[in-house]
Coordinates of C-alpha atoms in Angstrom, one line a residue:
Chain A
M1454 CA 0.0 0.0 0.0
G1455 CA 2.9 2.3 0.9
G1456 CA 4.1 1.9 -2.7
L1457 CA 1.1 3.9 -4.0
F1458 CA 2.2 7.0 -2.2
S1459 CA 6.0 6.7 -2.4
S1460 CA 7.8 8.6 -5.0
K1461 CA 10.2 5.7 -5.8
G1462 CA 8.0 4.3 -8.6
K1463 CA 7.6 7.6 -10.4
D1464 CA 10.0 8.6 -13.1
K1465 CA 12.1 11.6 -12.2
K1466 CA 11.4 14.5 -14.5
T1467 CA 14.5 15.1 -16.7
E1468 CA 16.5 18.0 -15.4
S1469 CA 16.0 21.3 -17.3
R1470 CA 18.9 22.3 -19.5
V1471 CA 17.7 25.9 -19.6
T1472 CA 20.0 28.3 -17.7
E1473 CA 19.2 31.7 -16.2
Q1474 CA 21.2 33.2 -19.1
D1475 CA 18.8 31.5 -21.5
K1476 CA 15.9 33.0 -19.8
A1477 CA 17.5 36.5 -20.0
V1478 CA 18.2 35.9 -23.7
L1479 CA 14.5 34.9 -24.3
Q1480 CA 13.2 38.0 -22.6
L1481 CA 15.5 40.2 -24.7
K1482 CA 14.5 38.4 -27.9
Q1483 CA 10.8 38.9 -27.0
Q1484 CA 11.4 42.6 -26.5
R1485 CA 13.1 42.5 -29.9
D1486 CA 10.1 40.8 -31.5
K1487 CA 7.8 43.5 -30.0
L1488 CA 9.9 46.2 -31.4
K1489 CA 9.9 44.6 -34.9
Q1490 CA 6.1 44.3 -34.7
Y1491 CA 5.9 47.9 -33.7
Q1492 CA 8.1 48.8 -36.7
K1493 CA 5.9 47.0 -39.1
K1494 CA 2.9 48.9 -37.7
I1495 CA 4.7 52.2 -38.1
N1496 CA 5.8 51.4 -41.6
V1497 CA 2.1 50.7 -42.5
Q1498 CA 1.1 54.0 -40.9
I1499 CA 3.9 55.9 -42.8
E1500 CA 2.7 54.5 -46.1
K1501 CA -0.9 55.3 -45.3
D1502 CA 0.0 58.9 -44.3
R1503 CA 2.0 59.4 -47.5
N1504 CA -0.9 58.2 -49.7
V1505 CA -3.3 60.5 -47.7
A1506 CA -0.9 63.5 -48.2
K1507 CA -0.8 62.7 -52.0
Q1508 CA -4.6 62.7 -52.1
L1509 CA -4.9 65.9 -50.2
L1510 CA -2.4 67.6 -52.5
H1511 CA -4.4 66.3 -55.4
D1512 CA -7.6 67.8 -53.9
G1513 CA -5.8 71.1 -53.4
K1514 CA -5.7 70.9 -49.6
K1515 CA -2.1 71.9 -49.2
D1516 CA -2.2 72.7 -45.4
K1517 CA -3.7 69.4 -44.5
A1518 CA -1.2 67.6 -46.7
K1519 CA 1.6 69.5 -44.9
L1520 CA 0.2 68.3 -41.6
M1521 CA 0.1 64.8 -42.8
L1522 CA 3.7 64.9 -43.9
R1523 CA 4.7 66.3 -40.5
K1524 CA 3.0 63.4 -38.9
K1525 CA 4.8 61.1 -41.3
K1526 CA 8.2 62.7 -40.4
F1527 CA 7.4 62.1 -36.7
Q1528 CA 6.7 58.5 -37.4
E1529 CA 10.0 58.2 -39.2
S1530 CA 11.9 59.6 -36.3
L1531 CA 10.2 56.9 -34.1
L1532 CA 11.4 54.3 -36.6
E1533 CA 15.0 55.5 -36.2
K1534 CA 14.7 55.3 -32.4
T1535 CA 13.4 51.8 -32.5
D1536 CA 16.3 50.9 -34.9
G1537 CA 18.7 52.1 -32.2
Q1538 CA 16.9 50.1 -29.5
L1539 CA 17.0 47.0 -31.7
D1540 CA 20.7 47.4 -32.2
N1541 CA 21.3 47.6 -28.5
I1542 CA 19.1 44.5 -27.8
D1543 CA 20.9 42.5 -30.6
R1544 CA 24.3 43.5 -29.1
M1545 CA 23.2 42.4 -25.6
V1546 CA 21.9 39.1 -26.9
T1547 CA 25.2 38.4 -28.8
D1548 CA 27.2 39.3 -25.7
L1549 CA 25.2 37.0 -23.5
E1550 CA 25.4 34.1 -25.9
F1551 CA 29.2 34.6 -26.3
A1552 CA 29.7 34.8 -22.6
Q1553 CA 28.0 31.4 -22.2
I1554 CA 30.4 30.0 -24.8
E1555 CA 33.3 31.5 -23.0
S1556 CA 32.0 30.0 -19.7
Q1557 CA 31.8 26.6 -21.3
V1558 CA 35.4 26.9 -22.7
V1559 CA 36.7 27.8 -19.2
Q1560 CA 34.8 24.9 -17.7
G1561 CA 36.4 22.6 -20.3
L1562 CA 39.9 23.9 -19.5
K1563 CA 39.2 23.4 -15.8
V1564 CA 38.2 19.8 -16.2
G1565 CA 41.2 19.2 -18.4
N1566 CA 43.5 20.7 -15.9
E1567 CA 42.1 18.6 -13.1
S1568 CA 42.5 15.4 -15.2
L1569 CA 46.1 16.3 -15.9
K1570 CA 46.8 16.9 -12.2
K1571 CA 45.4 13.5 -11.4
L1572 CA 47.6 11.9 -14.0
H1573 CA 50.7 13.6 -12.6
Q1574 CA 49.8 12.3 -9.1
L1575 CA 49.7 8.8 -10.5
L1576 CA 53.3 9.2 -11.9
S1577 CA 55.6 11.3 -9.8
L1578 CA 59.2 12.3 -10.9
E1579 CA 60.8 10.0 -8.3
D1580 CA 58.7 7.1 -9.8
V1581 CA 60.0 7.9 -13.3
E1582 CA 63.6 8.0 -12.1
K1583 CA 63.2 4.8 -10.3
I1584 CA 61.7 3.1 -13.4
M1585 CA 64.6 4.4 -15.5
D1586 CA 67.2 3.1 -13.1
E1587 CA 65.6 -0.3 -13.0
T1588 CA 65.5 -0.4 -16.8
R1589 CA 69.2 0.4 -17.0
E1590 CA 70.0 -2.3 -14.4
G1591 CA 67.9 -4.7 -16.4
I1592 CA 69.8 -3.9 -19.6
E1593 CA 73.2 -4.4 -17.9
Y1594 CA 72.1 -7.7 -16.4
Q1595 CA 70.9 -8.8 -19.8
Q1596 CA 74.2 -7.9 -21.3
E1597 CA 76.0 -10.1 -18.8
I1598 CA 73.8 -13.0 -19.6
D1599 CA 74.5 -12.5 -23.4
D1600 CA 78.2 -12.5 -22.7
L1601 CA 78.1 -15.7 -20.7
L1602 CA 76.0 -17.4 -23.4
S1603 CA 78.3 -16.3 -26.3
G1604 CA 81.3 -18.1 -24.7
G1605 CA 82.5 -15.7 -22.1
L1606 CA 85.5 -14.0 -23.9
T1607 CA 88.1 -12.2 -21.7
A1608 CA 89.6 -8.8 -22.5
Q1609 CA 92.8 -10.5 -23.7
D1610 CA 90.8 -12.7 -26.1
E1611 CA 89.0 -9.6 -27.4
D1612 CA 92.4 -7.9 -28.1
D1613 CA 93.7 -11.0 -30.0
V1614 CA 90.5 -11.1 -32.1
L1615 CA 91.0 -7.4 -33.0
A1616 CA 94.7 -8.0 -33.9
E1617 CA 93.8 -10.9 -36.2
L1618 CA 91.2 -8.8 -37.9
D1619 CA 93.7 -6.0 -38.6
A1620 CA 96.2 -8.6 -40.0
I1621 CA 93.6 -9.9 -42.4
V1622 CA 92.6 -6.4 -43.6
Q1623 CA 96.3 -5.5 -44.1
A1624 CA 96.9 -8.7 -46.2
E1625 CA 93.9 -7.9 -48.4
V1626 CA 95.2 -4.4 -49.0
T1627 CA 98.7 -5.7 -50.0
D1628 CA 97.3 -8.2 -52.4
E1629 CA 95.4 -5.6 -54.2
L1630 CA 98.3 -3.2 -55.0
P1631 CA 100.3 -3.6 -58.3
E1632 CA 104.0 -4.4 -58.3
V1633 CA 106.4 -1.4 -58.7
P1634 CA 109.1 -1.9 -61.3
D1635 CA 112.7 -1.5 -60.0
D1636 CA 114.4 -0.8 -63.5
E1637 CA 116.2 2.5 -64.1
L1638 CA 114.7 4.9 -66.5
P1639 CA 116.6 5.6 -69.8
E1640 CA 118.1 9.0 -70.4
D1641 CA 116.4 11.5 -72.7
K1642 CA 118.8 11.8 -75.7
R1643 CA 116.8 14.4 -77.7
K1644 CA 118.7 17.7 -77.3
D1645 CA 117.0 19.7 -80.1
K1646 CA 113.7 21.3 -79.5
P1647 CA 111.0 20.3 -82.0
R1648 CA 110.5 22.4 -85.1
K1649 CA 107.2 23.6 -84.1
E1650 CA 108.6 25.2 -80.9
K1651 CA 111.4 26.8 -82.9
R1652 CA 108.9 28.4 -85.3
Q1653 CA 106.9 29.8 -82.4
A1654 CA 110.0 31.3 -80.8
E1655 CA 111.0 32.9 -84.1
A1656 CA 107.5 34.4 -84.6
L1657 CA 107.6 35.9 -81.1
A1658 CA 111.0 37.4 -81.7
S1659 CA 110.0 39.1 -84.9
Chain B
M1017 CA -7.9 27.6 -58.0
I1018 CA -7.4 24.2 -59.8
L1019 CA -6.3 21.2 -57.8
K1020 CA -4.9 18.3 -59.8
Q1021 CA -7.4 15.5 -59.3
S1022 CA -7.7 12.8 -61.9
K1023 CA -11.4 12.4 -61.3
P1024 CA -13.4 14.5 -58.8
P1025 CA -14.8 12.4 -56.0
D1026 CA -18.5 11.6 -56.0
N1027 CA -20.8 13.9 -54.1
Q1028 CA -22.9 11.1 -52.7
I1029 CA -21.3 8.8 -50.1
Q1030 CA -21.2 5.3 -51.7
P1031 CA -22.9 2.4 -49.9
N1032 CA -20.5 -0.3 -51.3
S1033 CA -17.6 -0.6 -48.8
D1034 CA -14.8 -0.8 -51.4
T1035 CA -16.1 2.1 -53.4
R1036 CA -16.8 4.0 -50.2
K1037 CA -13.2 3.5 -49.0
K1038 CA -11.8 4.8 -52.3
Q1039 CA -14.2 7.7 -52.3
L1040 CA -13.3 8.7 -48.7
E1041 CA -9.6 8.5 -49.6
A1042 CA -10.1 10.8 -52.5
W1043 CA -12.1 13.3 -50.5
C1044 CA -9.6 13.3 -47.6
S1045 CA -6.7 13.8 -50.1
L1046 CA -8.6 16.7 -51.7
I1047 CA -9.4 18.4 -48.4
L1048 CA -5.8 18.1 -47.2
N1049 CA -4.3 19.3 -50.5
Y1050 CA -6.8 22.2 -50.6
H1051 CA -5.8 23.4 -47.1
K1052 CA -2.1 22.9 -47.8
H1053 CA -2.4 25.0 -50.9
K1054 CA -4.2 27.8 -48.9
K1055 CA -1.8 27.3 -45.9
S1056 CA -4.9 27.0 -43.8
Y1057 CA -5.0 25.2 -40.5
S1058 CA -8.6 25.3 -39.5
I1059 CA -12.0 24.3 -41.0
D1060 CA -15.4 25.9 -40.4
V1061 CA -18.0 23.4 -41.4
T1062 CA -20.5 26.0 -42.6
E1063 CA -17.9 27.8 -44.6
I1064 CA -16.4 24.8 -46.2
L1065 CA -19.8 23.4 -47.2
N1066 CA -20.5 26.5 -49.3
S1067 CA -16.9 26.8 -50.6
Q1068 CA -15.7 25.7 -54.1
L1069 CA -14.3 22.6 -52.5
C1070 CA -17.7 21.1 -51.7
H1071 CA -20.0 23.0 -54.0
N1072 CA -19.4 22.9 -57.8
K1073 CA -21.7 25.6 -59.1
E1074 CA -21.0 24.9 -62.7
I1075 CA -22.7 21.5 -62.6
D1076 CA -24.8 22.3 -59.5
R1077 CA -23.4 19.5 -57.4
K1078 CA -22.9 19.8 -53.7
L1079 CA -21.6 17.5 -51.0
S1080 CA -24.2 17.0 -48.3
L1081 CA -23.7 18.0 -44.7
D1082 CA -23.8 14.3 -43.6
G1083 CA -21.3 13.5 -46.4
L1084 CA -19.0 16.2 -45.2
Y1085 CA -19.2 14.9 -41.6
T1086 CA -18.4 11.4 -42.8
V1087 CA -15.2 12.7 -44.6
L1088 CA -14.2 14.9 -41.6
D1089 CA -14.7 11.9 -39.2
E1090 CA -12.5 9.8 -41.5
L1091 CA -9.8 12.6 -41.3
C1092 CA -10.2 12.6 -37.6
R1093 CA -9.7 8.8 -37.5
T1094 CA -6.4 9.1 -39.5
G1095 CA -5.2 11.8 -37.1
H1096 CA -5.2 14.7 -39.6
L1097 CA -8.1 16.5 -38.0
E1098 CA -9.3 17.5 -34.5
W1099 CA -12.6 19.0 -33.4
K1100 CA -12.3 22.1 -31.4
D1101 CA -15.5 21.1 -29.6
P1102 CA -16.4 17.4 -30.2
K1103 CA -20.0 18.0 -29.0
T1104 CA -20.9 20.8 -31.4
K1105 CA -18.6 19.8 -34.3
K1106 CA -18.7 23.2 -35.9
Q1107 CA -15.0 24.0 -36.2
C1108 CA -11.9 21.8 -36.4
L1109 CA -8.2 22.0 -36.7
V1110 CA -6.7 20.4 -39.8
M1111 CA -3.1 19.0 -40.0
W1112 CA -2.1 18.4 -43.5
R1113 CA 1.3 17.5 -42.1
S1114 CA 1.7 15.7 -38.8
P1115 CA 3.3 17.5 -35.8
E1116 CA 6.2 15.0 -36.1
E1117 CA 6.8 16.1 -39.7
W1118 CA 6.6 19.8 -38.7
G1119 CA 9.0 19.1 -35.9
N1120 CA 11.5 17.5 -38.2
L1121 CA 11.2 20.4 -40.7
I1122 CA 11.9 22.9 -38.0
Y1123 CA 14.8 21.0 -36.6
S1124 CA 16.4 20.5 -40.0
W1125 CA 16.2 24.3 -40.5
I1126 CA 17.8 24.8 -37.0
L1127 CA 20.7 22.5 -37.9
S1128 CA 21.2 24.2 -41.3
K1129 CA 21.4 27.6 -39.5
S1130 CA 23.7 26.1 -36.8
M1131 CA 21.3 27.3 -34.1
T1132 CA 21.5 24.4 -31.7
N1133 CA 22.1 25.5 -28.1
T1134 CA 20.2 28.6 -29.0
V1135 CA 17.0 30.2 -27.6
C1136 CA 14.3 31.1 -30.1
T1137 CA 10.9 32.9 -29.6
F1138 CA 7.8 31.4 -31.3
Y1139 CA 7.4 34.6 -33.3
E1140 CA 11.0 34.3 -34.6
L1141 CA 10.3 30.8 -35.9
T1142 CA 7.0 31.5 -37.6
N1143 CA 7.1 35.2 -38.4
G1144 CA 10.8 36.1 -38.3
E1145 CA 12.8 37.4 -41.3
D1146 CA 15.1 34.4 -41.1
S1147 CA 12.4 31.9 -41.5
E1148 CA 10.8 33.6 -44.5
G1149 CA 10.6 31.1 -47.4
T1150 CA 10.4 28.1 -45.1
E1151 CA 7.4 25.8 -45.1
F1152 CA 6.7 26.5 -41.5
H1153 CA 6.6 30.3 -41.9
G1154 CA 3.2 31.4 -40.8
L1155 CA 2.5 28.1 -38.9
E1156 CA -0.2 28.6 -36.3
K1157 CA 0.9 28.6 -32.7
W1158 CA -1.1 25.5 -31.5
L1159 CA 0.5 23.4 -34.2
L1160 CA 4.0 24.9 -33.6
L1161 CA 3.7 23.9 -30.0
R1162 CA 2.7 20.4 -30.9
A1163 CA 5.6 20.2 -33.3
I1164 CA 8.1 21.4 -30.7
K1165 CA 6.6 18.9 -28.1
T1166 CA 7.5 16.1 -30.5
L1167 CA 11.1 17.4 -30.5
E1168 CA 11.0 17.7 -26.7
T1169 CA 10.3 14.0 -26.4
Q1170 CA 13.4 13.3 -28.6
Q1171 CA 15.4 15.7 -26.3
K1172 CA 16.1 17.9 -29.2
A1173 CA 14.3 20.9 -27.7
E1174 CA 12.9 22.3 -24.5
I1175 CA 9.9 24.6 -24.3
M1176 CA 10.5 27.7 -22.1
M1177 CA 7.5 29.2 -20.4
F1178 CA 7.8 31.6 -17.5
D1179 CA 6.2 35.0 -16.7
D1180 CA 5.0 36.4 -20.0
S1181 CA 7.9 34.8 -22.0
E1182 CA 7.4 31.9 -24.4
G1183 CA 10.1 30.3 -26.4
V1184 CA 12.2 27.2 -27.1
K1185 CA 15.8 26.1 -26.7
F1186 CA 17.1 23.7 -29.3
F1187 CA 19.8 21.1 -28.6

């Protein structure tokens, strides 16, 4: 029986996503709509007055026509005023909407910052250093195991291996070079300069 | 005004069930298309009975009052019509598009204008300069509210009503 009156069974009404700023924007926009409707009304009146003034002029009633045009002029000044008010309202609406966007951006940054802090708490600088040291130790230990498995060469053995390698390289280089002749070069017996050179010398002299 | 109708429906309600079904479908379609063309959202029984829709003066044929009520009741059954007062049955609201369809049209326009997370007044939606040229421009308030309520159930909008202010926020 108690279940009939308890609120447990009832579905909770979904929480409204409308903010106070939204309400302010709506009120401003309603004011804007009223001004626009007022402008429409004035425009109709202006057109009507203009036509009446035309008709009065046509009928020769110049004074009444002038009066009508004065009324029209006053209506036009009202239109200008409402334009200014509309401009103010539009600016205010834009500012409010942009302020909401800015607020959301700041909120997003705040959430991001908190998440980053939590991540930093999970991994401190000391922890990272400790992990790096352990990694280094692990690598060194692995190197020792590798050395043991590959036959465990001593430092002397390593030197011998390197010396042998040098000898092989040297032998390969020697094999590749051509033999140098040890004969003496013959003397140059030509004493006279060639004719061509003689002719050139004569030409220069003259 | 000429409405494209291959054959005008008979003025006398047919007794044969199959013929009657076809006849009612034709009349319902004609009434909905007529009001869609005129962008009208309400029907006055007396007015419509004497209009060009139910009274063809050229051949002097007229749909009877009983016949008209039969057609209107059929429209009511299909969900395209609602009596303002079911007792008197003098005036009714006609929906040539369902509220869901109107809601989808409005929401598509909101998306195209990138106006989600924006507050709109009802006047702005149906009489504003921005909505000129859209199908829902000039939509009557009662139907607009129903359309927005369908969006509200889909959590695409929320109706705002406080003090003298009425509007909607889209999501």
